[in-house]
N, CA, C and O atoms as a GROMACS GRO file, in nm:
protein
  332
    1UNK      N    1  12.449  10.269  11.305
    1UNK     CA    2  12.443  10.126  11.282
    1UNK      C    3  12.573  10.084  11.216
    1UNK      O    4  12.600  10.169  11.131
    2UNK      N    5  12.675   9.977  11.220
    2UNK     CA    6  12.733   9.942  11.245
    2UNK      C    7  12.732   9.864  11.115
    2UNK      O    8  12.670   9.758  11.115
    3UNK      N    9  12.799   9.909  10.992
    3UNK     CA   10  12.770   9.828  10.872
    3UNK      C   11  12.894   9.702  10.866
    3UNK      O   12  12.999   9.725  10.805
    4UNK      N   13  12.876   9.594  10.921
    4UNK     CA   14  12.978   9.539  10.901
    4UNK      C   15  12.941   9.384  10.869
    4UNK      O   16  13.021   9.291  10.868
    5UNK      N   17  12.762   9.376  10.834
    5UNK     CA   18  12.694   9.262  10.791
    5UNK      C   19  12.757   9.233  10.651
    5UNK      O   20  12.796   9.316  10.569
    6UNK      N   21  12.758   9.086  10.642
    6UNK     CA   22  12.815   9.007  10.482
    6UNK      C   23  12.691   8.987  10.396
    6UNK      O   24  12.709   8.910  10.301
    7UNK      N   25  12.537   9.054  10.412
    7UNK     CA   26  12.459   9.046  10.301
    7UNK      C   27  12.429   9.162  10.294
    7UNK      O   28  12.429   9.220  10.186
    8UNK      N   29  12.398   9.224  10.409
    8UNK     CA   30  12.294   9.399  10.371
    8UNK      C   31  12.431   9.480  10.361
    8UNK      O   32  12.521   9.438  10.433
    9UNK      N   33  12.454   9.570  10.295
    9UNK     CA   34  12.593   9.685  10.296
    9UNK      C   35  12.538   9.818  10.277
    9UNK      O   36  12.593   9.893  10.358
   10UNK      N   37  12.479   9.860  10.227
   10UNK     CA   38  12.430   9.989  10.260
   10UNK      C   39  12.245   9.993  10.221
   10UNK      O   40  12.179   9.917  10.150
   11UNK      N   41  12.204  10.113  10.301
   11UNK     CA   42  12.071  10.159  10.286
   11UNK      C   43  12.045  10.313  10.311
   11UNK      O   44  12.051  10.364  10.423
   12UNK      N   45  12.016  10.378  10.200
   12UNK     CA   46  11.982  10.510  10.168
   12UNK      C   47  11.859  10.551  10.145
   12UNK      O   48  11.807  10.460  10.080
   13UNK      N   49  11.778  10.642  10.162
   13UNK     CA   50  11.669  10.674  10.190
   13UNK      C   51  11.664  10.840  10.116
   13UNK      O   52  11.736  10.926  10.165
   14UNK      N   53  11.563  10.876   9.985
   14UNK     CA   54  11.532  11.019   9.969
   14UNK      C   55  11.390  11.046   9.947
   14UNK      O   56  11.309  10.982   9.881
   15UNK      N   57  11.371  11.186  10.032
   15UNK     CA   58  11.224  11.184  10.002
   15UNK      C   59  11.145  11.294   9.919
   15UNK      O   60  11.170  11.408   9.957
   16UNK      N   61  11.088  11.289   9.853
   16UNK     CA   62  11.024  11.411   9.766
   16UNK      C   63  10.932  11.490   9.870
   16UNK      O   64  10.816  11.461   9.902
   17UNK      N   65  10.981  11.555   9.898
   17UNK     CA   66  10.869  11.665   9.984
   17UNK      C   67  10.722  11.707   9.934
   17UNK      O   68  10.620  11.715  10.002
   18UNK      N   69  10.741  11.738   9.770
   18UNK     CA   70  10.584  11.801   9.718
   18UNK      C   71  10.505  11.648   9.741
   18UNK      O   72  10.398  11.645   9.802
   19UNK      N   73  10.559  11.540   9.694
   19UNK     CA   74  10.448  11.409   9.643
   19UNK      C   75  10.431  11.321   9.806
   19UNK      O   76  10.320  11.281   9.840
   20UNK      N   77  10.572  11.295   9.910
   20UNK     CA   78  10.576  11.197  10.033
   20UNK      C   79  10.610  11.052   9.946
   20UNK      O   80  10.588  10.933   9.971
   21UNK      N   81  10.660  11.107   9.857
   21UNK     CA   82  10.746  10.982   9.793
   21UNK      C   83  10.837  10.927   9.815
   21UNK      O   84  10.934  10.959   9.747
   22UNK      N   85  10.856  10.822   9.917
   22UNK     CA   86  10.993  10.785   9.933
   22UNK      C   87  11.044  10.680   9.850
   22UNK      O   88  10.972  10.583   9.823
   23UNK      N   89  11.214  10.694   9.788
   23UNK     CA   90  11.319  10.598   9.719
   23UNK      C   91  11.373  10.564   9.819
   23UNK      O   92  11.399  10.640   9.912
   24UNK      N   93  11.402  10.429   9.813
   24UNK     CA   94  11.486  10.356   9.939
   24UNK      C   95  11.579  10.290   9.832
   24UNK      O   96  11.548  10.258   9.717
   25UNK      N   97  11.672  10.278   9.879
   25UNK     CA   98  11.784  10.189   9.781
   25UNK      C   99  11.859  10.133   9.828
   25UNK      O  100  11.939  10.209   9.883
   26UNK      N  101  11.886  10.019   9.841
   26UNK     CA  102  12.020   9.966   9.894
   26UNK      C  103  12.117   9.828   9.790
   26UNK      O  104  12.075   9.763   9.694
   27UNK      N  105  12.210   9.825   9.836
   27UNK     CA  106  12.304   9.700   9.812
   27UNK      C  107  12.303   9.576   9.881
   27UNK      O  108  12.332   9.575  10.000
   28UNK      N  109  12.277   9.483   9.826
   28UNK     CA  110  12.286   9.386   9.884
   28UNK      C  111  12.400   9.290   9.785
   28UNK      O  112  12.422   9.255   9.669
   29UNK      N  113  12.450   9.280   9.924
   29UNK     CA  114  12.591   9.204   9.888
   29UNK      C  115  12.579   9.043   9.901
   29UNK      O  116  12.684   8.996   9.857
   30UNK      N  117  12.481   8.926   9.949
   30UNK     CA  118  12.452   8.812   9.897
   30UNK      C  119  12.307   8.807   9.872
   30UNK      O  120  12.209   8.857   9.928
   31UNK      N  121  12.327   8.729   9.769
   31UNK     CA  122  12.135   8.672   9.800
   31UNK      C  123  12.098   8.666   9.854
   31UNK      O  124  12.170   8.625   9.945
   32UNK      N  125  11.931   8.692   9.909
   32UNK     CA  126  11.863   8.603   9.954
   32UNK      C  127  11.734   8.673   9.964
   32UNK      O  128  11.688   8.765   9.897
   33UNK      N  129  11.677   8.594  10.086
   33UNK     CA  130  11.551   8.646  10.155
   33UNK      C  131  11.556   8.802  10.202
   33UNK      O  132  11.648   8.838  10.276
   34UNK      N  133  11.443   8.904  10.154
   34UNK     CA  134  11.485   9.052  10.186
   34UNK      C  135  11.320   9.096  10.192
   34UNK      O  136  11.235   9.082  10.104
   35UNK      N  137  11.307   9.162  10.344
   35UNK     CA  138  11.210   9.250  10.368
   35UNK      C  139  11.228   9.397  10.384
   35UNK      O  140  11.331   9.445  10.429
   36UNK      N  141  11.116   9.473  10.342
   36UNK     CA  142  11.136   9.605  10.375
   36UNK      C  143  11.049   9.668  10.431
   36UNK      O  144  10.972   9.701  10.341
   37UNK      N  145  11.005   9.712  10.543
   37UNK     CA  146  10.912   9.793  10.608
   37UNK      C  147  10.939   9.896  10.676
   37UNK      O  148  11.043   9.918  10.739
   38UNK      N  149  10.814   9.985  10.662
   38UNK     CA  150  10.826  10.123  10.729
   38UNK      C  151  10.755  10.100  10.879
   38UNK      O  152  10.658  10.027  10.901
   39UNK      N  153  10.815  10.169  10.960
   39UNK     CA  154  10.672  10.160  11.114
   39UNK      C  155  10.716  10.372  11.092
   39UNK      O  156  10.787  10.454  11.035
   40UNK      N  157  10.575  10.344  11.218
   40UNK     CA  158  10.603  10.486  11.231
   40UNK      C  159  10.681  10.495  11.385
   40UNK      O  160  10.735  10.401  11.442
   41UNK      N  161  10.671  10.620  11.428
   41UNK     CA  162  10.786  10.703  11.475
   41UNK      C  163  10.701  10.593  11.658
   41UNK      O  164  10.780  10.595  11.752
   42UNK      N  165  10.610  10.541  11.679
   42UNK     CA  166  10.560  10.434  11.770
   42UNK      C  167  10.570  10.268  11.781
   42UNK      O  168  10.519  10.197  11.867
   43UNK      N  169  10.635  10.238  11.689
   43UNK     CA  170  10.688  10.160  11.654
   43UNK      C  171  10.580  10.038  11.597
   43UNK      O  172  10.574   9.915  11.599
   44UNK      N  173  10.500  10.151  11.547
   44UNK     CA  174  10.378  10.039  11.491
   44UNK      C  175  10.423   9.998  11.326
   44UNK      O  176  10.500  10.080  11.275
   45UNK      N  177  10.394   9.914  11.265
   45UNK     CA  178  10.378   9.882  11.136
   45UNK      C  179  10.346   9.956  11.072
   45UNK      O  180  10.226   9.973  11.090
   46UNK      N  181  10.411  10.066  10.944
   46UNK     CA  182  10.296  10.103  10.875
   46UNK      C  183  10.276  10.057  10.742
   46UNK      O  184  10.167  10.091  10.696
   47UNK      N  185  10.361   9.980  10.654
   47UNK     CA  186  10.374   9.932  10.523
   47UNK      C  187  10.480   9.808  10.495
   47UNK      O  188  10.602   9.812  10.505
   48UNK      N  189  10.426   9.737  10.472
   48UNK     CA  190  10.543   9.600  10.353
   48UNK      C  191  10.547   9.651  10.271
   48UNK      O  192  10.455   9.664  10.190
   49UNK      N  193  10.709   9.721  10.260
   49UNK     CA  194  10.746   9.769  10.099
   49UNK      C  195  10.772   9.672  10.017
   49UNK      O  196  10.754   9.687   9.896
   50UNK      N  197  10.810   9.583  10.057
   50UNK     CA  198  10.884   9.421   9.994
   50UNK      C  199  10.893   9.325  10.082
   50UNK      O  200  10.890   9.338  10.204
   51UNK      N  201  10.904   9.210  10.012
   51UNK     CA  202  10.902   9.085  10.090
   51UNK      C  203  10.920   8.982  10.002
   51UNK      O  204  10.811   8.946   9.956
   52UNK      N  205  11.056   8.889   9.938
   52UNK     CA  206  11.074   8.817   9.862
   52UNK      C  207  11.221   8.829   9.811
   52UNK      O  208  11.292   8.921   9.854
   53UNK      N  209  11.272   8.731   9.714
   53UNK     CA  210  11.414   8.720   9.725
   53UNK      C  211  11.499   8.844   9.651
   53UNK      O  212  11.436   8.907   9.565
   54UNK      N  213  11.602   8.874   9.670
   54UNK     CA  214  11.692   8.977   9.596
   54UNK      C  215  11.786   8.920   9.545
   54UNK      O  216  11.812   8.812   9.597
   55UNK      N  217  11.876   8.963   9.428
   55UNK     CA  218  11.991   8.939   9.371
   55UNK      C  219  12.119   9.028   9.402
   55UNK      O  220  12.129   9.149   9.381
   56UNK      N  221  12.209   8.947   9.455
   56UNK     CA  222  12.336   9.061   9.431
   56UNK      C  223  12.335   9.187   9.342
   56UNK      O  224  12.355   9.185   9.220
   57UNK      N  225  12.310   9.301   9.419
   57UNK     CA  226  12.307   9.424   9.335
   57UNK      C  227  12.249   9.532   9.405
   57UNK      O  228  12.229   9.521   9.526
   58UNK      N  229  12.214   9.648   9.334
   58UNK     CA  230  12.178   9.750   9.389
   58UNK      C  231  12.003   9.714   9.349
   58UNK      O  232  11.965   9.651   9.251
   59UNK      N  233  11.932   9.764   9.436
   59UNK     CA  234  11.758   9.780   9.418
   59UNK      C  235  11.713   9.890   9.460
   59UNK      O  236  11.783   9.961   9.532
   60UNK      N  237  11.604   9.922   9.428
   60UNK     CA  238  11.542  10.047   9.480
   60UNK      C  239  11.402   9.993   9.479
   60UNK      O  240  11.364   9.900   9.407
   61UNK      N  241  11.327  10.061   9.568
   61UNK     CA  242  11.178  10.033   9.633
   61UNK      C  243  11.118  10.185   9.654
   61UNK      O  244  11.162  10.261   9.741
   62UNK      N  245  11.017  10.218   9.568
   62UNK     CA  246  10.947  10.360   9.610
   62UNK      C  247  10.815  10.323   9.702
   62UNK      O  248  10.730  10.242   9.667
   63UNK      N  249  10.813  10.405   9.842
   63UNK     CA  250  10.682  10.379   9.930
   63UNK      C  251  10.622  10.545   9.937
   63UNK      O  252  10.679  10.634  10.002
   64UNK      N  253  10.523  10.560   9.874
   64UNK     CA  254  10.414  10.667   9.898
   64UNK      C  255  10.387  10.669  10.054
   64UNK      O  256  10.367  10.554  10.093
   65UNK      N  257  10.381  10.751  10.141
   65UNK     CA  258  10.346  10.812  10.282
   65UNK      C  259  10.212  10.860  10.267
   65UNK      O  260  10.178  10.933  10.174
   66UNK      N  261  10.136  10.819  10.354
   66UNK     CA  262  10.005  10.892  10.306
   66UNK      C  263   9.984  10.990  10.415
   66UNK      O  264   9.877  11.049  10.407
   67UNK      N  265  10.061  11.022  10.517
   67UNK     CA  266  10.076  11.175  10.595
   67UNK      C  267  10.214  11.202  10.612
   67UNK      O  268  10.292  11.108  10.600
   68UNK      N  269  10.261  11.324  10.640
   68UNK     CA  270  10.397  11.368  10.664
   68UNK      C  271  10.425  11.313  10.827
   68UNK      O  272  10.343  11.320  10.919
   69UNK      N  273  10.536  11.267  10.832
   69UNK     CA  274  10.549  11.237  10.965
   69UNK      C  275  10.698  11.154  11.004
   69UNK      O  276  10.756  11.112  10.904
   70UNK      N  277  10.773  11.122  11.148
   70UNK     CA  278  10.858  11.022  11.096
   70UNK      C  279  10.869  10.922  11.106
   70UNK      O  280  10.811  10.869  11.200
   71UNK      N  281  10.948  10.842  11.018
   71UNK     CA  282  10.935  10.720  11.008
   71UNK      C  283  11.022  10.613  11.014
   71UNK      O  284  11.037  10.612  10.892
   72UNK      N  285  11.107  10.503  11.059
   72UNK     CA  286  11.200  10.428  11.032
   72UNK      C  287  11.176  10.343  10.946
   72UNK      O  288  11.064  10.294  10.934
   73UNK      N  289  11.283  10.310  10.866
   73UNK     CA  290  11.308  10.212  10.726
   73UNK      C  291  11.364  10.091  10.784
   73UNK      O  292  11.487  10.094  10.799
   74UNK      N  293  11.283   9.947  10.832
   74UNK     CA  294  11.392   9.842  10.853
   74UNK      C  295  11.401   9.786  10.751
   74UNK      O  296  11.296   9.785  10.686
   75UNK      N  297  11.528   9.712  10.685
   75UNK     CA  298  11.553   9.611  10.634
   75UNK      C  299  11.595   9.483  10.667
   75UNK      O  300  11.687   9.472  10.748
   76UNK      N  301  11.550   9.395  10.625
   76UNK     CA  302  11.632   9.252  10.656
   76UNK      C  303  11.653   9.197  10.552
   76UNK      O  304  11.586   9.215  10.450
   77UNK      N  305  11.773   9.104  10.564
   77UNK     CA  306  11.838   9.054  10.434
   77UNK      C  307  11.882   8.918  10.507
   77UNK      O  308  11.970   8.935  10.592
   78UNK      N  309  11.834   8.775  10.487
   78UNK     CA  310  11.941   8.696  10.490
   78UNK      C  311  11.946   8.659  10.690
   78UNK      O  312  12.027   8.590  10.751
   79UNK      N  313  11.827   8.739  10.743
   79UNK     CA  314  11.859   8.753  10.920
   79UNK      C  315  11.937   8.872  10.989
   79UNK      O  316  11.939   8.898  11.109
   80UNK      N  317  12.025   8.964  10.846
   80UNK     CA  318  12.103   9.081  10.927
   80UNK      C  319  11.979   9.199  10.926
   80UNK      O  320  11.903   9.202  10.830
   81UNK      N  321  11.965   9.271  11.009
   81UNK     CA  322  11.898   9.362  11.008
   81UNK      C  323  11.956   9.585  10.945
   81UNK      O  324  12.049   9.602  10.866
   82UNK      N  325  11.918   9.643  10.974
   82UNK     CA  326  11.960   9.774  10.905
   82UNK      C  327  11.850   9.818  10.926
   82UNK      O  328  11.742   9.761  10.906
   83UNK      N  329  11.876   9.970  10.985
   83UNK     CA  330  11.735  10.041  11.020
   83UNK      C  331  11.764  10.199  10.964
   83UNK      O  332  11.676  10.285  10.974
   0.00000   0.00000   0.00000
């Protein structure tokens, strides 16, 4: 993905193997409107990690997995997307 959006700038992802704890963290480089959801590896929905405004800065969001499996992280910020 192609980081060259003027609100979302990076998104990092670590996961605790013993607990299925995931830290998501990213930068957001303007304000605004910011969602975060997981789907699974079918491209179904599986969680609203967030949904509401952000501040210039770094954030972090922890999402519990309730089976091992994989998963994509989208973000939106502002209309730019990041997956």
């Amino acid at each position: 993905v192609e980081q060259s959006f003027a609100s979302l700038t990076a998104l990092d992802c670590h996961t605790n193997l013993f607990t299925n704890e995931v830290k998501i963290n990213c930068y957001i480089a303007n304000p605004g409107y910011t969602t975060v959801h997981v789907f699974d590896i079918t491209g179904r929905m599986n969680t609203q990690v967030f949904s509401g405004n952000l501040n210039e800065g770094d954030h972090s969001f922890l999402w519990q997995a309730k089976r091992s499996g994989l998963y994509i992280i989208r973000m939106e910020n502002n209309g730019h997307v990041i997956n």
